[in-house]
Every structure is written in structure tokens, then in C-alpha cells.
Amino acid sequence: MSDLRMPDCRHTLLAGRLGHTPELKHSANDTPWCSLRLAIDCYRGKDKEKDTLWLDVNCFGRAAEMVADLPKGSPVLVEGSLDVARWTDRQGEEKSKVIVKANRVQRLDWGDREYVGARAGRQGELPEMEPTSDDLPF
């Protein structure tokens, strides 16, 4: 029988809410970047008990600039690839965690919520919005 192999695929598409307000930073070669915490809610069982999955997302370049103005709780769509961050902690132990390297981050307009001051901007601009307390996943 021939060797059947699955292609390597790390691509992911996620929709969730920002767990904190992103902070735009610049690398040594002036590349914009920011780190996000993405909260994705899942409702399980008969009682629809809420379980929130938290993921770390790294954005670079234009994606980082686009997301930098979004407030905590903003709904976003993240397209990217899974990666592993590795480091050594202060006790000398090797650590690792799965992260998402975003190729694209796009603000979502979830129709079940109204955002004060929401407006359609020119292409490439993010609409202004202020989430209500019901929008926050925590």
C-alpha cells in the first residue's frame, strides 16, 4: 500500500472578542506588531454552560496597525497560522505554548449588539465603536 500522508496544515480562522486593549509596538527594524488575547466562548451541555477558550495572537505589519485602535471586548475575525512559542523561565525550565500568528485581523459587527457611534469608514479604516458591558466575555 502506498504511503498516505496528510498535508501539513496550520491554517486557522477564529472569531472571538479581544480580552484587552491592544498596544501597538515596533520592533528594532521598525516593524509594527502587537499581541492580543482572544476570548472564544463555547456553550456546552443541556444547561448551555459557558466555557471560554483564551488564545494568544501575534499580529505584525498592517494587521497590527488595524487592530491597535480596537477596545477591549471588540469582536474580531482572526485568520492566521498556529505556531509554538518557546522560552526558558527564570527557574531554567523550558516552556512552550501554542500561539496564533495572524495574517489578517478584521473587526466584526455582530448584529445582535448595537455599538454607539458605529459608522462605515473608508476602505482600510476601522469603524468607531464602543462595546456595551454585555459585549465582554468575562
PDB file of C-alpha atoms in Angstrom:
ATOM      1  CA  MET A   1       0.000   0.000   0.000  1.00  0.00           C
ATOM      2  CA  SER A   2       1.310   3.429  -0.820  1.00  0.00           C
ATOM      3  CA  ASP A   3       2.312   5.857   1.913  1.00  0.00           C
ATOM      4  CA  LEU A   4      -0.755   8.021   2.587  1.00  0.00           C
ATOM      5  CA  ARG A   5       0.145  11.269   4.269  1.00  0.00           C
ATOM      6  CA  MET A   6      -1.902  14.225   5.398  1.00  0.00           C
ATOM      7  CA  PRO A   7      -0.574  17.567   4.226  1.00  0.00           C
ATOM      8  CA  ASP A   8       0.807  19.812   6.926  1.00  0.00           C
ATOM      9  CA  CYS A   9      -1.774  22.478   7.626  1.00  0.00           C
ATOM     10  CA  ARG A  10      -1.596  25.035  10.427  1.00  0.00           C
ATOM     11  CA  HIS A  11      -4.090  27.496   8.988  1.00  0.00           C
ATOM     12  CA  THR A  12      -6.842  28.681  11.329  1.00  0.00           C
ATOM     13  CA  LEU A  13      -9.828  31.004  11.224  1.00  0.00           C
ATOM     14  CA  LEU A  14     -11.154  32.225  14.585  1.00  0.00           C
ATOM     15  CA  ALA A  15     -13.892  34.584  15.734  1.00  0.00           C
ATOM     16  CA  GLY A  16     -13.922  35.965  19.257  1.00  0.00           C
ATOM     17  CA  ARG A  17     -13.500  39.081  21.372  1.00  0.00           C
ATOM     18  CA  LEU A  18     -10.407  40.980  22.439  1.00  0.00           C
ATOM     19  CA  GLY A  19      -9.502  40.268  26.063  1.00  0.00           C
ATOM     20  CA  HIS A  20      -7.629  43.547  26.441  1.00  0.00           C
ATOM     21  CA  THR A  21      -6.967  46.716  24.501  1.00  0.00           C
ATOM     22  CA  PRO A  22      -4.079  46.003  22.087  1.00  0.00           C
ATOM     23  CA  GLU A  23      -0.893  48.039  22.404  1.00  0.00           C
ATOM     24  CA  LEU A  24       0.966  48.828  19.182  1.00  0.00           C
ATOM     25  CA  LYS A  25       4.737  48.343  19.447  1.00  0.00           C
ATOM     26  CA  HIS A  26       7.606  48.471  16.962  1.00  0.00           C
ATOM     27  CA  SER A  27      10.462  46.019  16.524  1.00  0.00           C
ATOM     28  CA  ALA A  28      14.114  47.012  16.193  1.00  0.00           C
ATOM     29  CA  ASN A  29      13.677  47.310  12.404  1.00  0.00           C
ATOM     30  CA  ASP A  30      10.511  49.449  12.934  1.00  0.00           C
ATOM     31  CA  THR A  31       8.002  46.711  12.041  1.00  0.00           C
ATOM     32  CA  PRO A  32       4.683  47.333  13.837  1.00  0.00           C
ATOM     33  CA  TRP A  33       3.430  44.454  15.987  1.00  0.00           C
ATOM     34  CA  CYS A  34       1.045  43.756  18.825  1.00  0.00           C
ATOM     35  CA  SER A  35      -0.013  40.873  20.999  1.00  0.00           C
ATOM     36  CA  LEU A  36      -3.691  40.067  21.616  1.00  0.00           C
ATOM     37  CA  ARG A  37      -5.685  37.818  23.930  1.00  0.00           C
ATOM     38  CA  LEU A  38      -8.651  36.383  22.083  1.00  0.00           C
ATOM     39  CA  ALA A  39     -11.640  35.036  24.046  1.00  0.00           C
ATOM     40  CA  ILE A  40     -13.813  32.486  22.246  1.00  0.00           C
ATOM     41  CA  ASP A  41     -16.972  31.394  24.050  1.00  0.00           C
ATOM     42  CA  CYS A  42     -18.407  27.887  23.751  1.00  0.00           C
ATOM     43  CA  TYR A  43     -21.700  26.801  25.316  1.00  0.00           C
ATOM     44  CA  ARG A  44     -21.869  23.138  26.369  1.00  0.00           C
ATOM     45  CA  GLY A  45     -24.483  20.700  27.590  1.00  0.00           C
ATOM     46  CA  LYS A  46     -28.186  20.984  28.276  1.00  0.00           C
ATOM     47  CA  ASP A  47     -27.701  23.956  30.599  1.00  0.00           C
ATOM     48  CA  LYS A  48     -25.582  25.752  27.995  1.00  0.00           C
ATOM     49  CA  GLU A  49     -22.748  26.250  30.480  1.00  0.00           C
ATOM     50  CA  LYS A  50     -20.282  28.808  29.109  1.00  0.00           C
ATOM     51  CA  ASP A  51     -16.667  27.777  28.623  1.00  0.00           C
ATOM     52  CA  THR A  52     -14.224  30.413  27.357  1.00  0.00           C
ATOM     53  CA  LEU A  53     -11.116  29.470  25.391  1.00  0.00           C
ATOM     54  CA  TRP A  54      -8.292  32.050  25.596  1.00  0.00           C
ATOM     55  CA  LEU A  55      -5.705  32.242  22.804  1.00  0.00           C
ATOM     56  CA  ASP A  56      -2.627  34.408  22.364  1.00  0.00           C
ATOM     57  CA  VAL A  57      -2.429  36.082  18.954  1.00  0.00           C
ATOM     58  CA  ASN A  58       0.545  37.952  17.469  1.00  0.00           C
ATOM     59  CA  CYS A  59      -0.041  40.483  14.682  1.00  0.00           C
ATOM     60  CA  PHE A  60       2.573  42.157  12.526  1.00  0.00           C
ATOM     61  CA  GLY A  61       2.632  44.953   9.960  1.00  0.00           C
ATOM     62  CA  ARG A  62      -0.709  46.207   8.641  1.00  0.00           C
ATOM     63  CA  ALA A  63      -2.711  43.725  10.764  1.00  0.00           C
ATOM     64  CA  ALA A  64      -1.127  45.159  13.924  1.00  0.00           C
ATOM     65  CA  GLU A  65      -1.874  48.729  12.858  1.00  0.00           C
ATOM     66  CA  MET A  66      -5.503  47.866  12.074  1.00  0.00           C
ATOM     67  CA  VAL A  67      -6.209  46.212  15.421  1.00  0.00           C
ATOM     68  CA  ALA A  68      -4.350  48.727  17.604  1.00  0.00           C
ATOM     69  CA  ASP A  69      -7.332  51.094  17.833  1.00  0.00           C
ATOM     70  CA  LEU A  70      -9.873  48.473  18.911  1.00  0.00           C
ATOM     71  CA  PRO A  71     -11.054  48.487  22.540  1.00  0.00           C
ATOM     72  CA  LYS A  72     -11.265  45.519  24.892  1.00  0.00           C
ATOM     73  CA  GLY A  73     -14.287  43.351  24.090  1.00  0.00           C
ATOM     74  CA  SER A  74     -14.329  44.121  20.362  1.00  0.00           C
ATOM     75  CA  PRO A  75     -15.472  41.184  18.208  1.00  0.00           C
ATOM     76  CA  VAL A  76     -12.825  40.220  15.634  1.00  0.00           C
ATOM     77  CA  LEU A  77     -12.114  37.611  12.996  1.00  0.00           C
ATOM     78  CA  VAL A  78      -8.535  36.317  13.046  1.00  0.00           C
ATOM     79  CA  GLU A  79      -7.018  34.459  10.109  1.00  0.00           C
ATOM     80  CA  GLY A  80      -3.551  33.029  10.550  1.00  0.00           C
ATOM     81  CA  SER A  81      -1.478  30.003  11.390  1.00  0.00           C
ATOM     82  CA  LEU A  82      -0.750  28.087  14.561  1.00  0.00           C
ATOM     83  CA  ASP A  83       2.773  28.280  15.911  1.00  0.00           C
ATOM     84  CA  VAL A  84       4.664  27.368  19.073  1.00  0.00           C
ATOM     85  CA  ALA A  85       6.379  29.946  21.273  1.00  0.00           C
ATOM     86  CA  ARG A  86       9.299  28.528  23.275  1.00  0.00           C
ATOM     87  CA  TRP A  87      11.247  30.138  26.111  1.00  0.00           C
ATOM     88  CA  THR A  88      13.174  29.381  29.293  1.00  0.00           C
ATOM     89  CA  ASP A  89      11.667  30.663  32.537  1.00  0.00           C
ATOM     90  CA  ARG A  90      13.588  32.158  35.478  1.00  0.00           C
ATOM     91  CA  GLN A  91      13.984  28.721  37.066  1.00  0.00           C
ATOM     92  CA  GLY A  92      15.647  27.442  33.883  1.00  0.00           C
ATOM     93  CA  GLU A  93      12.693  25.302  32.780  1.00  0.00           C
ATOM     94  CA  GLU A  94      11.867  25.044  29.098  1.00  0.00           C
ATOM     95  CA  LYS A  95       8.330  26.312  28.423  1.00  0.00           C
ATOM     96  CA  SER A  96       6.135  26.401  25.327  1.00  0.00           C
ATOM     97  CA  LYS A  97       2.626  27.369  24.288  1.00  0.00           C
ATOM     98  CA  VAL A  98       0.561  27.391  21.123  1.00  0.00           C
ATOM     99  CA  ILE A  99       0.007  30.856  19.649  1.00  0.00           C
ATOM    100  CA  VAL A 100      -1.682  32.208  16.534  1.00  0.00           C
ATOM    101  CA  LYS A 101       0.358  34.259  14.062  1.00  0.00           C
ATOM    102  CA  ALA A 102      -2.261  36.451  12.443  1.00  0.00           C
ATOM    103  CA  ASN A 103      -2.161  37.253   8.742  1.00  0.00           C
ATOM    104  CA  ARG A 104      -5.387  39.224   8.993  1.00  0.00           C
ATOM    105  CA  VAL A 105      -7.494  40.660  11.803  1.00  0.00           C
ATOM    106  CA  GLN A 106     -10.855  42.145  10.924  1.00  0.00           C
ATOM    107  CA  ARG A 107     -13.393  43.831  13.176  1.00  0.00           C
ATOM    108  CA  LEU A 108     -16.741  42.081  13.167  1.00  0.00           C
ATOM    109  CA  ASP A 109     -20.126  43.687  13.506  1.00  0.00           C
ATOM    110  CA  TRP A 110     -22.173  41.116  15.368  1.00  0.00           C
ATOM    111  CA  GLY A 111     -25.730  42.201  14.585  1.00  0.00           C
ATOM    112  CA  ASP A 112     -27.118  41.200  17.978  1.00  0.00           C
ATOM    113  CA  ARG A 113     -25.357  44.152  19.628  1.00  0.00           C
ATOM    114  CA  GLU A 114     -25.507  47.863  18.923  1.00  0.00           C
ATOM    115  CA  TYR A 115     -22.373  49.953  19.055  1.00  0.00           C
ATOM    116  CA  VAL A 116     -22.642  53.610  19.915  1.00  0.00           C
ATOM    117  CA  GLY A 117     -21.139  55.706  17.142  1.00  0.00           C
ATOM    118  CA  ALA A 118     -20.668  52.824  14.716  1.00  0.00           C
ATOM    119  CA  ARG A 119     -20.182  54.085  11.200  1.00  0.00           C
ATOM    120  CA  ALA A 120     -18.914  52.710   7.948  1.00  0.00           C
ATOM    121  CA  GLY A 121     -15.478  54.085   7.185  1.00  0.00           C
ATOM    122  CA  ARG A 122     -13.496  54.363   4.027  1.00  0.00           C
ATOM    123  CA  GLN A 123     -11.777  51.210   2.850  1.00  0.00           C
ATOM    124  CA  GLY A 124      -8.950  50.323   5.218  1.00  0.00           C
ATOM    125  CA  GLU A 125     -10.428  52.302   8.127  1.00  0.00           C
ATOM    126  CA  LEU A 126     -11.943  50.702  11.203  1.00  0.00           C
ATOM    127  CA  PRO A 127     -15.356  51.924  12.311  1.00  0.00           C
ATOM    128  CA  GLU A 128     -15.592  53.691  15.645  1.00  0.00           C
ATOM    129  CA  MET A 129     -17.364  51.667  18.281  1.00  0.00           C
ATOM    130  CA  GLU A 130     -17.922  51.401  21.991  1.00  0.00           C
ATOM    131  CA  PRO A 131     -18.886  47.955  23.330  1.00  0.00           C
ATOM    132  CA  THR A 132     -21.543  47.676  25.999  1.00  0.00           C
ATOM    133  CA  SER A 133     -20.927  45.682  29.200  1.00  0.00           C
ATOM    134  CA  ASP A 134     -22.943  42.813  27.655  1.00  0.00           C
ATOM    135  CA  ASP A 135     -20.307  42.511  24.914  1.00  0.00           C
ATOM    136  CA  LEU A 136     -17.498  41.461  27.255  1.00  0.00           C
ATOM    137  CA  PRO A 137     -16.894  37.700  27.505  1.00  0.00           C
ATOM    138  CA  PHE A 138     -15.934  37.875  31.200  1.00  0.00           C
TER     139      PHE A 138
END
